[in-house]
XYZ file of C-alpha atoms in Angstrom:
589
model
C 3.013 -20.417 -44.821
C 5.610 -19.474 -41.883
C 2.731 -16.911 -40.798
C 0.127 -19.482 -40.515
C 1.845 -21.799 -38.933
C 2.931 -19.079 -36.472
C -0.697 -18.012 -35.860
C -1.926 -21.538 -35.688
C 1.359 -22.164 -32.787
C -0.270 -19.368 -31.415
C -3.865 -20.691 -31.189
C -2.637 -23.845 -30.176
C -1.033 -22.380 -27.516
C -3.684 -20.217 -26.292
C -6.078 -23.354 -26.269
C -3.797 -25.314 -24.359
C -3.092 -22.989 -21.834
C -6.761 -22.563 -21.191
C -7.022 -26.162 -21.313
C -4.913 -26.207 -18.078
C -5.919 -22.567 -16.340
C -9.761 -22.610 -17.433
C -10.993 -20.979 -13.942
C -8.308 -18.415 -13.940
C -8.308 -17.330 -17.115
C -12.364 -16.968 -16.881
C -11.942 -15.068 -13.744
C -9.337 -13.150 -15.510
C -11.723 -12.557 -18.815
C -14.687 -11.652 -16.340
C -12.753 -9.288 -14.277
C -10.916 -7.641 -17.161
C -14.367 -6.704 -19.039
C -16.369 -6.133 -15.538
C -13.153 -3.153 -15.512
C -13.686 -2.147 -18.951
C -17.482 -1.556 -18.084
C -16.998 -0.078 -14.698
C -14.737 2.621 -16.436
C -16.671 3.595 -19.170
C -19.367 3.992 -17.406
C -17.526 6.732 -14.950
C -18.415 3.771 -11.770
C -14.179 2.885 -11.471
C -13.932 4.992 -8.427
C -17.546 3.684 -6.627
C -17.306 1.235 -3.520
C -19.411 -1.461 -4.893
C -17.634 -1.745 -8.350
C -14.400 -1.304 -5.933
C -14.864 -4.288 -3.498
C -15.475 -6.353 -6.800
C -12.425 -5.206 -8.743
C -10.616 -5.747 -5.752
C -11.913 -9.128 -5.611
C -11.219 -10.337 -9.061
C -7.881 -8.872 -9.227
C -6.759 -11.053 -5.863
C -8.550 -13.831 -6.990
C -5.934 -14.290 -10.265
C -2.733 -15.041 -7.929
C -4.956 -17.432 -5.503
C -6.148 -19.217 -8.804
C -3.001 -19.704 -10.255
C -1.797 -21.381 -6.983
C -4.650 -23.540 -6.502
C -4.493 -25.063 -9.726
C -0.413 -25.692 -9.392
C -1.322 -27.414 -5.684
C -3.976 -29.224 -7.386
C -1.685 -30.765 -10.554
C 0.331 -32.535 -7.540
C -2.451 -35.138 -7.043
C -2.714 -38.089 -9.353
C -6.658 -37.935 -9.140
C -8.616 -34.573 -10.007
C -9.315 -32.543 -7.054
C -11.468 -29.893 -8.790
C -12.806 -29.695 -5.241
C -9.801 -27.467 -4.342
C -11.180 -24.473 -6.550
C -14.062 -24.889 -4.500
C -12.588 -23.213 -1.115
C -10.447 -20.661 -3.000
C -13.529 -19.558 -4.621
C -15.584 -19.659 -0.796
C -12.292 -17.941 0.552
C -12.534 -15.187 -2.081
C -16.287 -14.901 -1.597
C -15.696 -14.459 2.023
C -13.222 -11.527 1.568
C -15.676 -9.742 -0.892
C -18.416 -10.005 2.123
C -15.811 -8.748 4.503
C -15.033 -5.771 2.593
C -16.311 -2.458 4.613
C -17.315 0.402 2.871
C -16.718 3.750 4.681
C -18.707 6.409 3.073
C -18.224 5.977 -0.459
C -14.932 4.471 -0.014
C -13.525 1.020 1.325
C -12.408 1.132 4.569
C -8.700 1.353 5.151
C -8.585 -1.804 6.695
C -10.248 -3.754 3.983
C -7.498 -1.966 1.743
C -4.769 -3.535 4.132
C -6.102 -6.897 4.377
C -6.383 -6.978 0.613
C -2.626 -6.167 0.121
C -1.986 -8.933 2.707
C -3.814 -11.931 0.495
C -2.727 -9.906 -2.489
C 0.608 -10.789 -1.261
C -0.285 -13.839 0.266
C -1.605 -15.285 -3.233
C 1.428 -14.156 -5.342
C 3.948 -16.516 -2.446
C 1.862 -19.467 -2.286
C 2.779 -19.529 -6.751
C 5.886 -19.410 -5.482
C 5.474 -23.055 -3.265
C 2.361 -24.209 -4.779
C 3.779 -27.093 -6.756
C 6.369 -27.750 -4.012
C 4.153 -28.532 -1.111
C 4.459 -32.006 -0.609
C 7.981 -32.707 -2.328
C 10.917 -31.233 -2.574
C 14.418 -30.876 -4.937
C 16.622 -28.230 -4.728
C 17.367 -28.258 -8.568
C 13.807 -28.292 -9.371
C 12.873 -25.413 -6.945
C 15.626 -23.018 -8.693
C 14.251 -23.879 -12.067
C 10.347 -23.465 -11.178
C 11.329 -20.507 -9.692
C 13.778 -19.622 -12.766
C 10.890 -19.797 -15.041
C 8.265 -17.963 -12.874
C 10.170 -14.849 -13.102
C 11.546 -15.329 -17.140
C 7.532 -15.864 -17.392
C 6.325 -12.584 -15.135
C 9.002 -10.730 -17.745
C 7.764 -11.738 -20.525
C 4.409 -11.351 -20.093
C 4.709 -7.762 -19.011
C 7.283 -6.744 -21.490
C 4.753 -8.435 -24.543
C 1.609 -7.039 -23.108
C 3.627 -3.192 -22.819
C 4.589 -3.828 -26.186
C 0.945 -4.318 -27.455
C -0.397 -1.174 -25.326
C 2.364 0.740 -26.670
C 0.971 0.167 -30.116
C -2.020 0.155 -29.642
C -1.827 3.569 -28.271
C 0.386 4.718 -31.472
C -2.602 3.340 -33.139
C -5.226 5.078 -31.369
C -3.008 8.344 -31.784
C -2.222 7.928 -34.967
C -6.093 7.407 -36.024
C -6.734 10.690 -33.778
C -4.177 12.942 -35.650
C -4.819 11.315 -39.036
C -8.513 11.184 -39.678
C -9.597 13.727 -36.863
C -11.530 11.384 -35.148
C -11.241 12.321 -31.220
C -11.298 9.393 -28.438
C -12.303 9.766 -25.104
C -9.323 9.848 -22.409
C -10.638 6.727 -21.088
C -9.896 4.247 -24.067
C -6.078 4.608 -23.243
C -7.032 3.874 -19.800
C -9.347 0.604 -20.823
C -6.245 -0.699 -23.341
C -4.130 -1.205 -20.466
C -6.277 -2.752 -18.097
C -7.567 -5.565 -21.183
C -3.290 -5.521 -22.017
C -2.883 -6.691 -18.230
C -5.939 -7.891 -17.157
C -6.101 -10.320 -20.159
C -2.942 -10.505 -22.605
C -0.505 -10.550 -19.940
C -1.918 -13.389 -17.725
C -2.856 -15.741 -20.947
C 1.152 -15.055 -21.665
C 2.251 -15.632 -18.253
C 0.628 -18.710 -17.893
C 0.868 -20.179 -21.360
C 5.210 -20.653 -20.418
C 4.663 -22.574 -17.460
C 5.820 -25.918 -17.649
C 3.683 -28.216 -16.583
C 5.960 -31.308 -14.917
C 8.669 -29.120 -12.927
C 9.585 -31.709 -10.805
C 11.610 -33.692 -13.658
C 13.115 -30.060 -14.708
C 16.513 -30.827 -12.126
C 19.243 -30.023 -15.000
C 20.219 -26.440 -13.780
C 21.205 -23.715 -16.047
C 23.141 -21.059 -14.300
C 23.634 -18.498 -16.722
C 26.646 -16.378 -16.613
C 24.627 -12.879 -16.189
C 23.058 -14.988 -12.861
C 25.955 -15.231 -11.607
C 27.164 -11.556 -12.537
C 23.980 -10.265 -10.946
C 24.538 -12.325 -7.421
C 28.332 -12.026 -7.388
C 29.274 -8.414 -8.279
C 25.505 -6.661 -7.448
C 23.359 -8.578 -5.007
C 26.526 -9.658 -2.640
C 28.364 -6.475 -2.401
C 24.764 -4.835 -2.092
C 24.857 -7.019 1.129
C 27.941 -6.116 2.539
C 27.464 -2.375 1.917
C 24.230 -2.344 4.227
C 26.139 -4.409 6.527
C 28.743 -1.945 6.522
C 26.256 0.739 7.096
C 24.412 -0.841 9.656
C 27.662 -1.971 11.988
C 29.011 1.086 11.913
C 25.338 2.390 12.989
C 26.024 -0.003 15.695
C 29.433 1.314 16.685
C 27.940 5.223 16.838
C 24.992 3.590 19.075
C 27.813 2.016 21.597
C 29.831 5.252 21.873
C 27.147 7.408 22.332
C 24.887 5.071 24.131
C 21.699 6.398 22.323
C 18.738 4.076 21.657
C 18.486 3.488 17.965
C 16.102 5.173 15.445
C 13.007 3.709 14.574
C 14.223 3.734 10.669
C 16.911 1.671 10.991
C 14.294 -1.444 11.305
C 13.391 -0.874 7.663
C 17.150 -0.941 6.958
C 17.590 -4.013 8.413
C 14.449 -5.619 7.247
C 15.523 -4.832 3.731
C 18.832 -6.391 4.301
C 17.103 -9.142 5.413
C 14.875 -9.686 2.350
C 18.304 -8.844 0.213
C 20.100 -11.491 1.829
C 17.335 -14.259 1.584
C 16.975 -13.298 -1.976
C 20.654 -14.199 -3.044
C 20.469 -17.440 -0.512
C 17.563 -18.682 -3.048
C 19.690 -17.713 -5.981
C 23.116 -19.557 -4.957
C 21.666 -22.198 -3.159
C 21.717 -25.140 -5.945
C 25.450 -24.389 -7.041
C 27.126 -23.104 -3.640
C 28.869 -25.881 -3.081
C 29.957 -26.412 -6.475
C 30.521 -23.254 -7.853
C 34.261 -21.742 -8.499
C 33.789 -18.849 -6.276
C 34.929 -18.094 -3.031
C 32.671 -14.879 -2.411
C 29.162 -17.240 -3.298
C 30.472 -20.798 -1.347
C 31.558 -18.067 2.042
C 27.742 -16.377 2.044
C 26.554 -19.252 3.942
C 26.284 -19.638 7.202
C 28.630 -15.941 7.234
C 25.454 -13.920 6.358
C 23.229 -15.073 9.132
C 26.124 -14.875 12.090
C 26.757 -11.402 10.841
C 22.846 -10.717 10.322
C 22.166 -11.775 14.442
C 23.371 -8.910 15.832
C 21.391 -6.784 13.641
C 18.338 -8.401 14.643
C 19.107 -7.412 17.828
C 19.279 -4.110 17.299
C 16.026 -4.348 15.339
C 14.016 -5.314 18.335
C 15.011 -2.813 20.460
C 14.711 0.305 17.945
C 10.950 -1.477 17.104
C 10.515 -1.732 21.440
C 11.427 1.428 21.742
C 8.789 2.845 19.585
C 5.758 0.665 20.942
C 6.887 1.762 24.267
C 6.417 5.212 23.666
C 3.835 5.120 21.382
C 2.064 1.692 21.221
C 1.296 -0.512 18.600
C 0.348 0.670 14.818
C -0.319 -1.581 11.712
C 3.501 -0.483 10.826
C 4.769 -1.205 13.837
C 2.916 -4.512 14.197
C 3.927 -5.636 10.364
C 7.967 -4.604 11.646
C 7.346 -6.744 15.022
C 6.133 -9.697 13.212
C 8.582 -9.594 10.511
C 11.413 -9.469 13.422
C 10.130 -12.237 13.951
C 10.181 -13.896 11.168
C 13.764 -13.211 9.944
C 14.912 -14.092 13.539
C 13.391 -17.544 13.152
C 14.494 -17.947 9.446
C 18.324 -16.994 10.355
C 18.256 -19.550 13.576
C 16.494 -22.090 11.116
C 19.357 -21.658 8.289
C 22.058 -21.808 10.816
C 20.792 -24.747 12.872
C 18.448 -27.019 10.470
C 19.998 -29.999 8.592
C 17.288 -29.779 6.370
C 17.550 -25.955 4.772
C 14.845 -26.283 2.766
C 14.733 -22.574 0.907
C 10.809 -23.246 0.131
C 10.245 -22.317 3.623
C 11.269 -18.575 3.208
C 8.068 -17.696 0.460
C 5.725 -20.728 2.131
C 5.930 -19.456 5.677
C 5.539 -15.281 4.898
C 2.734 -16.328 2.986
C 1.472 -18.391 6.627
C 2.025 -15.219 8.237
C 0.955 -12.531 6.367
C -2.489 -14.693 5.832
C -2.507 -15.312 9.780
C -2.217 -11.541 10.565
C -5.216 -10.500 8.997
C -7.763 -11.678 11.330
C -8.192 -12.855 14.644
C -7.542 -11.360 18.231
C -3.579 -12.083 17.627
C -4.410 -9.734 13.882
C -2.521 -6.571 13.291
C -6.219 -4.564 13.708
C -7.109 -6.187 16.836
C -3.831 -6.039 18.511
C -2.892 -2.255 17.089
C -6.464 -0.903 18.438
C -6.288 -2.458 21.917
C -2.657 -0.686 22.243
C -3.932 2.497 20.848
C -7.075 2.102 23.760
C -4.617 1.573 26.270
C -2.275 4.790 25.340
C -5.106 7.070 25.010
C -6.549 5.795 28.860
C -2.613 6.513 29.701
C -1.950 10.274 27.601
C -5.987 11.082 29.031
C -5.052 10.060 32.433
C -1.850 11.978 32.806
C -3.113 14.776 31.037
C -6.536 14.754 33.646
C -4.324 14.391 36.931
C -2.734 17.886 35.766
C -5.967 19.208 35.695
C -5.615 19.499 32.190
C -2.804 21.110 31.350
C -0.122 19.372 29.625
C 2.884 19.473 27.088
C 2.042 20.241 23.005
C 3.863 16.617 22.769
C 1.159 14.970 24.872
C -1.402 16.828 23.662
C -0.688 16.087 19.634
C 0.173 12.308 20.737
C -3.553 12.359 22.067
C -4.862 13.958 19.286
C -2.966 11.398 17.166
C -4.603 8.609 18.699
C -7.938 9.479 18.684
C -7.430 10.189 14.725
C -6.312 6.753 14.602
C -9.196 5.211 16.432
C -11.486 7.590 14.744
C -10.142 6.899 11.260
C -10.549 3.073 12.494
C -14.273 3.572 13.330
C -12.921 2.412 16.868
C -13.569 5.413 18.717
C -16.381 4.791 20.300
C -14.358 1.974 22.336
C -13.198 5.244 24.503
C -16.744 5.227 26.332
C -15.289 3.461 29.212
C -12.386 5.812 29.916
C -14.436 8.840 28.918
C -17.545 8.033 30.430
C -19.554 8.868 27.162
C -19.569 7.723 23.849
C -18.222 10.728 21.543
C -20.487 9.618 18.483
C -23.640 10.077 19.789
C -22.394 12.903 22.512
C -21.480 15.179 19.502
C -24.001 13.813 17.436
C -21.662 14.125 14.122
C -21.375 11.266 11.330
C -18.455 13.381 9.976
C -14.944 11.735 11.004
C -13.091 15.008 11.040
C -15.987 17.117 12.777
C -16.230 14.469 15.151
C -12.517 13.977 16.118
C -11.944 17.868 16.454
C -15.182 18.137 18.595
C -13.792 15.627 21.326
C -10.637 17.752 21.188
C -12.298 21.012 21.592
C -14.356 19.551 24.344
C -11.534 18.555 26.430
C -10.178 22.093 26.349
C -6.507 20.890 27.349
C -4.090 23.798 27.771
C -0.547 23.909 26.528
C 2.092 24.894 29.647
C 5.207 23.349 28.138
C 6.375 25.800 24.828
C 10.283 25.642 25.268
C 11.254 22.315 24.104
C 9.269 22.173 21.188
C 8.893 24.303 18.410
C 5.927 22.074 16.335
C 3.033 23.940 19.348
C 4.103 26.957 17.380
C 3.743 25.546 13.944
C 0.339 23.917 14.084
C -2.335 26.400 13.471
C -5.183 23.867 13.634
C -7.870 21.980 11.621
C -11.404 23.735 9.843
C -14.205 21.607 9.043
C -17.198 22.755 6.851
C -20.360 21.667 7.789
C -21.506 18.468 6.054
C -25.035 17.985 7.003
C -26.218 21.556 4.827
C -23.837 21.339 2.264
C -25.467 20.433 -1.507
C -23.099 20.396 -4.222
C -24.844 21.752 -7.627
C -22.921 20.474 -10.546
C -25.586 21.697 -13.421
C -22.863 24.314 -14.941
C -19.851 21.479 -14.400
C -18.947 18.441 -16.336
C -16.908 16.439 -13.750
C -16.482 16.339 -9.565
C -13.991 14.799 -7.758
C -12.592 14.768 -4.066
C -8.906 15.797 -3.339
C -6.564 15.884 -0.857
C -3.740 17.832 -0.666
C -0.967 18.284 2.513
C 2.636 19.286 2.812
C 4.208 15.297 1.947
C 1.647 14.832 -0.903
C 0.896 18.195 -2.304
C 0.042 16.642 -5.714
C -2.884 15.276 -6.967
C -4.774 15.152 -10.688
C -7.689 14.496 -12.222
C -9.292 14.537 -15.889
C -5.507 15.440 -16.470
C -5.228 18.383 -14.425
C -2.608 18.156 -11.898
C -3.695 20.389 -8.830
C -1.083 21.044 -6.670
C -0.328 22.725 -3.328
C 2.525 25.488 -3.220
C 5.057 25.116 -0.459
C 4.045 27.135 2.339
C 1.789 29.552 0.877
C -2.235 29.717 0.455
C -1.766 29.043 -2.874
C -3.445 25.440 -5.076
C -1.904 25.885 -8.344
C -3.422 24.359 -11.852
C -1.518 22.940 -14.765
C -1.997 20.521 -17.635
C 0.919 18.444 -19.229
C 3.642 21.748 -18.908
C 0.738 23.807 -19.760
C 0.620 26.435 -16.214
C -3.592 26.836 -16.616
C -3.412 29.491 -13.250
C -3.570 29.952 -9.816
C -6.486 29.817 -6.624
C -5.377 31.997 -4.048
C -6.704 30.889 -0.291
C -5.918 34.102 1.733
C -9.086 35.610 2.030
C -10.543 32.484 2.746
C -8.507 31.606 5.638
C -8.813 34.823 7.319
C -12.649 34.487 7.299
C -12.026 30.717 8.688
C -9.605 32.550 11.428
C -12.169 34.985 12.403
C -14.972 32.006 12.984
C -15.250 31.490 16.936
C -15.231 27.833 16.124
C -13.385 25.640 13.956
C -16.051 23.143 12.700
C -19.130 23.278 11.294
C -18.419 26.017 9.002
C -20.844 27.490 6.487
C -20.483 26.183 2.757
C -19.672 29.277 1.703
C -17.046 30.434 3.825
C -15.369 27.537 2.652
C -16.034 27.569 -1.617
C -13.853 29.324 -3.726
C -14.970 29.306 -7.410
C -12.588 30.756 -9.920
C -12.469 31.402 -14.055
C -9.630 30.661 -15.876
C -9.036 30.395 -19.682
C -9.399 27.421 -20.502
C -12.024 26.448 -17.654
C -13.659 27.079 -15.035
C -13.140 25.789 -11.310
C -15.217 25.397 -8.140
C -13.364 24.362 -4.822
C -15.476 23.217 -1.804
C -13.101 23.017 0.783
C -14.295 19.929 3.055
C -11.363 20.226 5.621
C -8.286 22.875 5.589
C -5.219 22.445 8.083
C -2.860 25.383 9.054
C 0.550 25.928 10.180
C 2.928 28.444 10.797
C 6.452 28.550 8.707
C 8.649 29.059 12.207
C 8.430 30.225 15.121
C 8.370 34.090 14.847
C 6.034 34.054 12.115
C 2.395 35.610 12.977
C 0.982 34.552 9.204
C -0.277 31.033 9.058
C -0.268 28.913 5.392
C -2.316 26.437 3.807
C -0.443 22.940 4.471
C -3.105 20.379 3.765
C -6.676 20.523 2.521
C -9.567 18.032 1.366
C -11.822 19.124 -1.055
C -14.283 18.730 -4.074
C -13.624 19.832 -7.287
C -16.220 20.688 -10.264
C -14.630 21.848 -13.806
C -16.237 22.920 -16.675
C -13.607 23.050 -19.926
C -14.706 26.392 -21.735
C -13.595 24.551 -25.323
C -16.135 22.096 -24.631
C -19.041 24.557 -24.379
């Protein structure tokens, strides 16, 4: 009887919760088995299915928000759904597809409502009041609800997968590698938001009795606090070295003091409902101490960030640490100076701004690609005055732009400073080709080799030629593209990890701690290094096929980059590559 009326708690539950969340947990249910189908059907990794997935999966956060703003009116405003769902429809339609991939910039803007969406929950039922005691315990409950659902829903993968095993091992009935893959995403995609939202409570404004549990305040006083006051530590004495040697900072100490930042507004939201009443001296002394002390710091994050855009302009990443300078600057002057201190405002306005950014002439792509115009028409001047001879540090910061503004689809923009439009002068659909051509074409000579060692290292960049290159799969079962460079020499697929080994020509091959072999690139790059040009190379100067014992591999190089390990050394080494890959398991012939 105890397990019925479990099950039927359960149900009940379940129907309530749907009962309150019926759009999002339809979107969730529609997105979850639109997943499922896109991955058995081998279509996960193709743009169209992409921009949708990418679609549902924002759409859950921006849901759950709409219908907590919406439960603050008295009358129903099903209305409301209706511009989340135009807003979401909008951001599908904006998503660019580059090739058969989405654009880096739709992938950016997506992380930016993805992040966006998961705030607002934060200060969707707070919008239009507000209680200190109630804010803590909404918030208190968002995260024990986030934990629970994720711990649950691993728990039911887990054995599910035992199952799946088990029934594998047992009865000899093989699954395809893809089931595991489809369990988690229903696990997540379903189990864990019905869970999350089914603890919610529904009227958090009368939830002002606050519960601050012991291991709260062991986190915040002996973790979170002294976590603070390290960095600070860190970061002063940063300060002092700066002073005594009078050397503009480093561009990585912004992230240092960005994440002290966030670590400091963190424990403000924890303490802030029992500062003044709690029995401890190190909690009731954070405020206003933390902010005074955090000032300075600021400080010293706007110039290390001005440094940086005055050498090199303005980047997305540079542009995100600007803005969030910003940001903190306004929320320490607003904790320090407000009567008000209202802690909603710290989720509530980063959600503002990291919405805001995405679009517009004052956006991080609009603003990042007009600075990157302007430094290439000041490298390309300087470097044309000298008749075109220059440094290997101006050079490879000109090259570096116009791979930005290439990779950007932006490059065309340079007609004006040119004088020609590189697309159609080069006549080249191919980003790398094209980018590499306009290089080649200036035929800028290096006069400056003392001061830096890097003109030495870099080799240079071969491009195959894409416009009479067919890839026959008819004796492989599966092709993928791979990339492959010095920072991120590993990649996998079909659960063979492909790897590049440091500073030699060599893409290694294992499964699990299985070693399946070795593809040696020598001979390959010596034929590359005896071409008179480094693009449009012949498909076959760039394929290396290769049989090993448990299967056979085909490697169609698409792009290969070279360097040199020092100075002195006349050999060159594979240290980044993209490619496609075709296997064929022998065991499955």
């Amino acid at each position: 009887m105890k397990i019925i009326s479990s099950l039927g708690e359960i149900t009940s539950r379940a129907k309530n919760t749907f009962k309150r969340f019926p759009i999002t947990l339809f979107w969730a249910i529609v997105g979850t088995l639109f997943t499922l189908f896109a991955i058995e059907t081998d279509t996960f990794d193709n743009a169209f299915y992409g921009k949708v997935i990418l679609t549902f999966i924002l759409g859950v956060s921006w849901l759950i928000a709409t219908r907590f703003f919406e439960e603050q009116f008295k009358k129903d405003k099903t209305w409301i759904f209706l511009l989340t769902l135009g807003f979401l429809s909008l951001f599908y339609i904006s998503i660019e597809v580059d090739g058969f991939e989405i654009h880096q910039n739709s992938i950016i803007r997506f992380a930016l409502y993805f992040i966006t969406g998961h705030l607002l929950v934060m200060v969707a039922p707070f919008m239009f009041s507000w209680n200190k005691s109630a804010y803590f315990n909404y918030l208190k409950s968002l995260f024990i609800a986030l934990v629970r659902s994720l711990f649950f829903s691993l728990i039911l993968y887990l054995g599910i997968v035992l199952a799946l095993l088990a029934i594998k091992h047992l009865f000899a009935i093989d699954f395809k590698g893809e089931r595991f893959f489809q369990v988690f995403v229903f696990c997540i995609g379903i189990i864990n938001t019905w869970i999350y939202l089914s603890d919610f409570p529904k009227d958090v404004h009368n939830q002002l009795a606050i519960n601050y549990t012991k291991a709260l305040e062991v986190l915040v006083k002996y973790i979170l606090i002294p976590l603070v006051i390290l960095y600070l530590i860190i970061l002063y004495a940063y300060s002092l070295k700066i002073v005594i040697n009078w050397n503009l900072p480093k561009g990585w100490v912004s992230y240092l003091v960005i994440a002290l930042s966030f670590l400091g507004f963190i424990v403000q939201i924890l303490i802030n409902p029992i500062q003044k009443t709690i029995d401890s001296r190190t909690i009731k002394k954070f405020y206003p101490w933390f902010y005074y002390l955090l000032l300075p710091l600021i400080v010293l994050l706007f110039v290390a960030i001005f440094r940086r855009i005055n050498e090199y302009g303005i980047t997305e990443n540079r542009y995100f640490v600007f803005i969030l300078a910003c940001w903190i600057l306004v929320l320490c002057l607003y904790m320090l100076f407000s009567k008000r201190k209202k802690i909603k405002i710290f989720p509530f306005s980063l959600a503002l701004i990291t919405f805001l950014v995405s679009f517009g002439f004052w956006g991080v792509f609009s603003v990042s690609t007009k600075s990157q115009l302007l430094q290439f028409e000041k490298v390309y001047a300087d470097i044309k005055k000298d008749n075109f001879s220059t440094t290997f540090e101006k050079k490879n910061q000109l090259r570096s732009i116009i791979r930005y503004l290439n990779n950007k689809h932006e490059l065309h923009k340079v007609k004006n400073i040119l004088g020609y439009n590189p697309k159609t002068t080069f006549k080249t659909d191919n980003r790398w080709q094209l980018q590499n051509r306009l290089m080649d074409s200036l035929d800028i000579k290096v006069t400056d080799n003392s001061n830096n060692i890097n003109n030495l290292l870099f080799e240079g960049y071969y491009n195959i030629d894409e416009e009479n290159l067919t890839i026959n799969t008819q004796k492989y079962d599966v092709l993928k593209r791979l990339y492959l460079n010095s920072y991120d020499n590993e990649n996998k697929i079909q659960g063979y990890r492909f790897y590049l080994s440091e500073k030699t020509n060599t893409i290694r091959i294992s499964k699990g701690n299985a070693s399946i072999g070795e593809i040696d690139c020598s001979e390959m790059i010596k034929k590359l290094k005896a071409q008179q040009k480094n693009y449009n190379i012949s498909p076959n100067l760039m394929t290396i096929e290769q049989h090993f014992e448990m299967l056979n591999v085909k490697l169609i190089f698409q792009s290969v980059s070279l360097s040199k390990i020092d100075d002195d050394a006349l050999e060159s080494y594979l240290s980044g590559a993209t490619f496609y890959v075709l296997i064929k398991e022998k065991n499955a012939e």
